[in-house]
mmCIF file of C-alpha atoms in Angstrom:
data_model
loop_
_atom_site.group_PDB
_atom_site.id
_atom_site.type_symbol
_atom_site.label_atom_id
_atom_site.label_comp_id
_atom_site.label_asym_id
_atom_site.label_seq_id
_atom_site.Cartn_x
_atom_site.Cartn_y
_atom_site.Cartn_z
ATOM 1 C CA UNK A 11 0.000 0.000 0.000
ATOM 2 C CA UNK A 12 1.302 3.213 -1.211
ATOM 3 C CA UNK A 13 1.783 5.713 2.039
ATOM 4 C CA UNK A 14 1.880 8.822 0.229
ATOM 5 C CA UNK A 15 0.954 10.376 -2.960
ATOM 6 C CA UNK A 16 4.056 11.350 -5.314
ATOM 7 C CA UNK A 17 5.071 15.034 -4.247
ATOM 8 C CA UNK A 18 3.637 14.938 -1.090
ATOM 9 C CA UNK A 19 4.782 18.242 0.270
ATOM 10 C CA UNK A 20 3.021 19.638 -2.572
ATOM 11 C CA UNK A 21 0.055 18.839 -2.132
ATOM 12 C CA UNK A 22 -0.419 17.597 1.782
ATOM 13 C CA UNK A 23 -0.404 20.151 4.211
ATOM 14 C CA UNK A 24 2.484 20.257 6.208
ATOM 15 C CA UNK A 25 -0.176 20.381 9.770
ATOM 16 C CA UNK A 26 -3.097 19.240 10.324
ATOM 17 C CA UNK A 27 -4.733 22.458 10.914
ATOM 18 C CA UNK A 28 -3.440 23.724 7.660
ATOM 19 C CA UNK A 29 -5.799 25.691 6.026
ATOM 20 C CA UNK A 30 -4.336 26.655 2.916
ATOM 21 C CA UNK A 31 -6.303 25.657 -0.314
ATOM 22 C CA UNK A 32 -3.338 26.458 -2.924
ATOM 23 C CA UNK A 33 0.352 25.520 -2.824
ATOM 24 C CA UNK A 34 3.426 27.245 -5.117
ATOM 25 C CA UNK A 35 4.562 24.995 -7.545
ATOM 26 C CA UNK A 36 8.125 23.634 -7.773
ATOM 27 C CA UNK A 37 9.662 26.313 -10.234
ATOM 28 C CA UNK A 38 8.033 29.371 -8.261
ATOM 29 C CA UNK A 39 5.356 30.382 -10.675
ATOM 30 C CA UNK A 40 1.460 29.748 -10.541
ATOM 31 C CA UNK A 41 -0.342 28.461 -7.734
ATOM 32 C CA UNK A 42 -1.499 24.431 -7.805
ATOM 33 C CA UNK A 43 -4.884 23.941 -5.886
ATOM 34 C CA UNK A 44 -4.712 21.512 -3.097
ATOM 35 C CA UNK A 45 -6.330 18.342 -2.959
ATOM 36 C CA UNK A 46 -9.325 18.288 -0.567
ATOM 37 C CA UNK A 47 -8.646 15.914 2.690
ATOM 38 C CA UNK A 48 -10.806 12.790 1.565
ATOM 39 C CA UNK A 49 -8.949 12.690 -1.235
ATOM 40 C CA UNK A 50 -5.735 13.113 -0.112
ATOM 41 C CA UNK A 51 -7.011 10.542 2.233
ATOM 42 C CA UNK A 52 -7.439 7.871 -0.620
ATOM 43 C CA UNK A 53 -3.139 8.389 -0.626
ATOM 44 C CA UNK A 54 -2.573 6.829 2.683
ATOM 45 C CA UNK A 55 -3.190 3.996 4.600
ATOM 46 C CA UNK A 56 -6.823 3.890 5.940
ATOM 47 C CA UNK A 57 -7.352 4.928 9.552
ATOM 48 C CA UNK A 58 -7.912 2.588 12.459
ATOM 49 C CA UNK A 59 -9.542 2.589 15.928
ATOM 50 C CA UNK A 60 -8.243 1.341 18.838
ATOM 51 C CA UNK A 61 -9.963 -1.259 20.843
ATOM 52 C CA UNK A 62 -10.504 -0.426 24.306
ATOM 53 C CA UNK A 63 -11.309 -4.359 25.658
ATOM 54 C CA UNK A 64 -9.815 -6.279 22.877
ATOM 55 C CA UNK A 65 -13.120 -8.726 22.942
ATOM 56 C CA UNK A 66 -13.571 -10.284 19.122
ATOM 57 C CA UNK A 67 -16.772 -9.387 17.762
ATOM 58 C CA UNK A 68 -16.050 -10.699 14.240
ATOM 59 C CA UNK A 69 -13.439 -12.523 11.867
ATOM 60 C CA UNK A 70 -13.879 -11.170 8.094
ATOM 61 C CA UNK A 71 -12.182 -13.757 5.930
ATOM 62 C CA UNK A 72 -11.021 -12.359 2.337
ATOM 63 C CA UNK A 73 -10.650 -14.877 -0.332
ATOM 64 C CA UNK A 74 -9.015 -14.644 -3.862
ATOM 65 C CA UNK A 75 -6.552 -16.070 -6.536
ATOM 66 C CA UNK A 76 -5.443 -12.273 -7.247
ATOM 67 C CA UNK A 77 -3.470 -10.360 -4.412
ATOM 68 C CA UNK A 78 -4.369 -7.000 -6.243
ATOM 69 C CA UNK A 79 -7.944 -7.713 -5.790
ATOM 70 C CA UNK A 80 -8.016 -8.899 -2.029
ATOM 71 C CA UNK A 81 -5.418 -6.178 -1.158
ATOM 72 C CA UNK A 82 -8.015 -3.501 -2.605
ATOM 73 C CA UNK A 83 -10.953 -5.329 -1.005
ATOM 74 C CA UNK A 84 -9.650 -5.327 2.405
ATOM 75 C CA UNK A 85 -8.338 -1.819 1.932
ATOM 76 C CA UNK A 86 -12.058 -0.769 1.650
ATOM 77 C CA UNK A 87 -13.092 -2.952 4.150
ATOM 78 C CA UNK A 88 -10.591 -1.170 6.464
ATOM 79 C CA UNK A 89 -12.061 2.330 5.683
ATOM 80 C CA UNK A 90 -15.649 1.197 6.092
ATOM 81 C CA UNK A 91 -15.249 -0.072 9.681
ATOM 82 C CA UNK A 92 -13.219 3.249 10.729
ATOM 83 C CA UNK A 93 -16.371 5.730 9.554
ATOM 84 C CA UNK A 94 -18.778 2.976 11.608
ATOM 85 C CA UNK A 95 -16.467 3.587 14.788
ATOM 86 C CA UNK A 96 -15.542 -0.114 14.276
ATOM 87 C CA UNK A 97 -12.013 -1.029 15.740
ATOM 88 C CA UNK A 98 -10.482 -3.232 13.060
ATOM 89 C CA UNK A 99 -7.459 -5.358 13.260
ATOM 90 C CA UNK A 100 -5.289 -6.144 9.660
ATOM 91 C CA UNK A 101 -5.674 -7.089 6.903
ATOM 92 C CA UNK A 102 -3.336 -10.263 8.830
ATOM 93 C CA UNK A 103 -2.150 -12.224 5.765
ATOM 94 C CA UNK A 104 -3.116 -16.058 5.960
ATOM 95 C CA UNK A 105 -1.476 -18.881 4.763
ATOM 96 C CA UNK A 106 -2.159 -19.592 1.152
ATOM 97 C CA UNK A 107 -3.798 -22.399 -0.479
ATOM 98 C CA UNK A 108 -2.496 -24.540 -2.764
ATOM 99 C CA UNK A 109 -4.347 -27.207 -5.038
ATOM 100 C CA UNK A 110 -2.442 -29.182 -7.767
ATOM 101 C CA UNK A 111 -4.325 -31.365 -10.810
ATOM 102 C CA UNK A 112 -2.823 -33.671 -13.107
ATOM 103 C CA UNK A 113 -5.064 -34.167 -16.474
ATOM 104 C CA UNK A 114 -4.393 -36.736 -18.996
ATOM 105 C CA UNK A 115 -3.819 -34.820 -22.708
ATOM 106 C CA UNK A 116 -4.973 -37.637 -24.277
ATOM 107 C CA UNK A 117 -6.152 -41.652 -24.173
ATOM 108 C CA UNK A 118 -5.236 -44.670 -24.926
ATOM 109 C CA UNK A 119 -1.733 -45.033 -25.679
ATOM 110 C CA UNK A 120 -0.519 -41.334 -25.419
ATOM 111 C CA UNK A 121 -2.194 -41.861 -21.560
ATOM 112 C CA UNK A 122 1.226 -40.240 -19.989
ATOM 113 C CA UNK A 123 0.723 -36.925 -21.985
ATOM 114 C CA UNK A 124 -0.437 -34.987 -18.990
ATOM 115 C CA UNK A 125 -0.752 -31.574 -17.947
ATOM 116 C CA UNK A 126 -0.376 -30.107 -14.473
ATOM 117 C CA UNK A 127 -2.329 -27.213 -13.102
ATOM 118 C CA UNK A 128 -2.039 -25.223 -10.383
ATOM 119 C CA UNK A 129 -4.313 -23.024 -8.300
ATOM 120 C CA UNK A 130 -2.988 -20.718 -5.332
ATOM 121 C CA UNK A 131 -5.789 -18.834 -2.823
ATOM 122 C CA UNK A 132 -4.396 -15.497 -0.899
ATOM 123 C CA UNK A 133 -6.593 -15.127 2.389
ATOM 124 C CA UNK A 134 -6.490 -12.371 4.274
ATOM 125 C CA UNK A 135 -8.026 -11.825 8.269
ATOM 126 C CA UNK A 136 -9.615 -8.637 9.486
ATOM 127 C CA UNK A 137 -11.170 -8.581 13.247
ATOM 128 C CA UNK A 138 -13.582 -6.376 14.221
ATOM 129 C CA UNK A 139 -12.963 -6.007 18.337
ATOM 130 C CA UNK A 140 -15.693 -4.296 20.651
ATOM 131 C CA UNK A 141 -18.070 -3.490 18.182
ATOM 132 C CA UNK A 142 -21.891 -3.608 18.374
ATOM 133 C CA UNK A 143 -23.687 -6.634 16.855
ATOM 134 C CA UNK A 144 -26.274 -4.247 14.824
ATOM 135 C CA UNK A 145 -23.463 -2.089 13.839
ATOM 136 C CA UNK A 146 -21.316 -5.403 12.615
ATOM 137 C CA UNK A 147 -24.213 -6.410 10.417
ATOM 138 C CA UNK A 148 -24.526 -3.265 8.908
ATOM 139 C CA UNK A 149 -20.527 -3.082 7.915
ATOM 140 C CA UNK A 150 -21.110 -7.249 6.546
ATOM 141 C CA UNK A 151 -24.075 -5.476 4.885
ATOM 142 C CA UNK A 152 -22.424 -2.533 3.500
ATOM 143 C CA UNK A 153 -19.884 -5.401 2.159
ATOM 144 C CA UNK A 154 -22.189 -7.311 0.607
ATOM 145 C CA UNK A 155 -23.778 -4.556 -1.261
ATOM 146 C CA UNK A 156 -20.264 -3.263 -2.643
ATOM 147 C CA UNK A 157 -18.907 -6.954 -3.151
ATOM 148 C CA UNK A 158 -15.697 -6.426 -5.608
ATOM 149 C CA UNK A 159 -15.304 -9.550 -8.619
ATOM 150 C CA UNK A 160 -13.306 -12.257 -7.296
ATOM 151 C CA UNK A 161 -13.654 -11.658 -3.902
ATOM 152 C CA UNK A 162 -14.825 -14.578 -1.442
ATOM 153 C CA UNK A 163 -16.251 -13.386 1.940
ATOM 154 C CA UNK A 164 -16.540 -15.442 5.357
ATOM 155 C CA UNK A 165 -17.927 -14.049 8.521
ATOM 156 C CA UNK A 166 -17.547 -15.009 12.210
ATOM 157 C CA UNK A 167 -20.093 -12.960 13.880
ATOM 158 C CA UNK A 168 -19.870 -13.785 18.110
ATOM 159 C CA UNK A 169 -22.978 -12.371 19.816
ATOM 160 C CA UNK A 170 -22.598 -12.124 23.340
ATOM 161 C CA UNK A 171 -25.725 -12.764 25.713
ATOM 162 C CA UNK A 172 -26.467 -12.297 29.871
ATOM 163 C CA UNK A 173 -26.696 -15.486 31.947
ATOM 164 C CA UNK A 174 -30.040 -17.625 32.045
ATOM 165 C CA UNK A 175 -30.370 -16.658 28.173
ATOM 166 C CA UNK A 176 -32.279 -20.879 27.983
ATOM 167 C CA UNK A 177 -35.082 -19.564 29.787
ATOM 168 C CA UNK A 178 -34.917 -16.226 27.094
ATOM 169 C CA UNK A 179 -34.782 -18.807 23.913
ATOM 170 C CA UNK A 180 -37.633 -21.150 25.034
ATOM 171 C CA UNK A 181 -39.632 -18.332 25.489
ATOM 172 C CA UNK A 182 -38.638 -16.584 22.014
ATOM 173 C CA UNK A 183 -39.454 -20.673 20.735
ATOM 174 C CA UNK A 184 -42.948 -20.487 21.890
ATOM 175 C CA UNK A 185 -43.351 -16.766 20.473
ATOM 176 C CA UNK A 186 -42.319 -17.917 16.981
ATOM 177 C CA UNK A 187 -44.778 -21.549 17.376
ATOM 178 C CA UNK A 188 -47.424 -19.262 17.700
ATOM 179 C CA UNK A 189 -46.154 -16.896 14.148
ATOM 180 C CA UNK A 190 -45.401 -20.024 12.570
ATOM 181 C CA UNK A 191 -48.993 -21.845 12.995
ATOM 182 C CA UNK A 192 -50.953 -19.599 11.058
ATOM 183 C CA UNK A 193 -48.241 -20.220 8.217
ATOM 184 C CA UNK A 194 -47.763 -23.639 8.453
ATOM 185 C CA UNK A 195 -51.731 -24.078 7.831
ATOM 186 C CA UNK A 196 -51.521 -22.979 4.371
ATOM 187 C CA UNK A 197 -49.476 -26.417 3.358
ATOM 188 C CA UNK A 198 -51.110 -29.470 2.621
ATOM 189 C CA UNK A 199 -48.392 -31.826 4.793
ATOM 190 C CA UNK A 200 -50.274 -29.865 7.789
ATOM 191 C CA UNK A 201 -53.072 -32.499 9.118
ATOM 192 C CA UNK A 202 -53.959 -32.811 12.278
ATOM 193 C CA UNK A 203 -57.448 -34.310 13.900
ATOM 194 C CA UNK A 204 -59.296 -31.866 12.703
ATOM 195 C CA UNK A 205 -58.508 -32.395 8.992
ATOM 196 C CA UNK A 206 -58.933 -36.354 8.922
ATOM 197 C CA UNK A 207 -62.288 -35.787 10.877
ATOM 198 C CA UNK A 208 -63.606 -33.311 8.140
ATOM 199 C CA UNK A 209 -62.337 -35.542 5.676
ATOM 200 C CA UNK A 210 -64.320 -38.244 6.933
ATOM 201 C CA UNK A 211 -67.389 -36.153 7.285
ATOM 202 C CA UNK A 212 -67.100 -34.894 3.030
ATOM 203 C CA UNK A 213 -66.820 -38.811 2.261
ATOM 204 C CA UNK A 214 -70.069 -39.706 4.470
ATOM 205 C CA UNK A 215 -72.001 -37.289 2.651
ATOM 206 C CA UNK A 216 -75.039 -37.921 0.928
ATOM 207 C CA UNK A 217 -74.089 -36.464 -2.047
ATOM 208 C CA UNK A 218 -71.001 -39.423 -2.569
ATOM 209 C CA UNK A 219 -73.008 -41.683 -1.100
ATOM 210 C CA UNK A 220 -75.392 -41.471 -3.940
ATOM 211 C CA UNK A 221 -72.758 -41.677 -6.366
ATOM 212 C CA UNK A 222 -72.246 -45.628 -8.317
ATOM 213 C CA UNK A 223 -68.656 -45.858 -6.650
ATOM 214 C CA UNK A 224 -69.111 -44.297 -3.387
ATOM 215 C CA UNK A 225 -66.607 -44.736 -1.181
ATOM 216 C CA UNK A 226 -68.778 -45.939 1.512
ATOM 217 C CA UNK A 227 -71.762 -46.957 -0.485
ATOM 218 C CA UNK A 228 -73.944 -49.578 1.106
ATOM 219 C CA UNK A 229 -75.358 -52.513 -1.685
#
């Protein structure tokens, strides 16, 4: 990653409270307007938060045959979790992957004209420490939505809950029996006693019974 843009001290200023907008140019004649600060910020390495507790909140996985692409992927990732107030740790480079095939050219006797092929995966780590779950899923989100080609993405989301959270999740199961129910109803795999008793009643009805092959007619 590049750390500065070329002729830096032209165009950054020299303090952050600079306030200049225009900057002499090397041989002393006109003036060259200054880059505003998000783009000069596009120059340097993207800004990070600190983490105050250190307590993982989620892995981001990058996956890709092309270290240009995951470089540039995790790069953005980087500068999205800074403007969410996410403390973000990497990109931590992974070890790669390797896969090997040998193909056979050709049959019969020309069987040991083969060809080898290789594939190699870069993977790179970025951890997301003391950050919010809804404010995690937004970031993934935000990812997802501005997914770059040949990119692979794996999450590790940890969601941290109070003690005596079994008596919270049968409750929350009974809650979603009662949503699911109405739902369910609408399938035909759904029979209870109900259905086989009105079932019954529809083939005990005069109108099949008066039919020639009734399923209950009496001879």
């Amino acid at each position: 990653m590049v750390e500065s843009s070329i002729g830096e001290s032209q165009y950054l200023p020299s303090h952050p409270d600079d306030g200049e907008t225009e900057v002499s140019s090397p041989d002393g004649g006109s003036t060259i307007p200054r880059l505003p600060r998000s783009v000069q910020a596009v120059y340097l390495r993207p800004l990070k938060r600190k983490a105050e507790y250190g307590v993982p909140s989620c892995d981001l996985q990058l996956r890709s045959y092309s270290v240009r692409n995951v470089e540039f992927f995790a790069d953005f990732a980087l500068r999205a979790a800074y403007f969410l107030n996410l403390p973000a740790a990497g990109p931590i480079p992974l070890p790669r992957i390797t896969e090997r095939w040998t193909v056979p050219r050709s049959n019969f006797i020309y069987k040991k004209s083969q060809e080898n092929f290789e594939r190699t995966t870069l993977r790179r780590l970025i951890q997301i420490q003391d950050g919010h779950p809804d404010v995690v899923e937004i970031w993934l989100a935000f990812l997802r939505k501005h997914a770059y080609h040949g990119i692979g993405v794996k999450a590790n989301v940890w969601n941290y809950e109070p003690l005596g959270v079994g008596k919270t999740m049968d409750v929350s199961l009974e809650n979603l029996k009662q949503v699911l129910e109405p739902k369910w109803a609408h399938f035909g795999r759904k029979k209870n006693l109900d259905t086989s008793e009105k079932v019954m009643e529809i083939m005990k009805s005069d109108g099949l019974q008066k039919m020639d092959n009734g399923p209950f007619r009496t001879t």
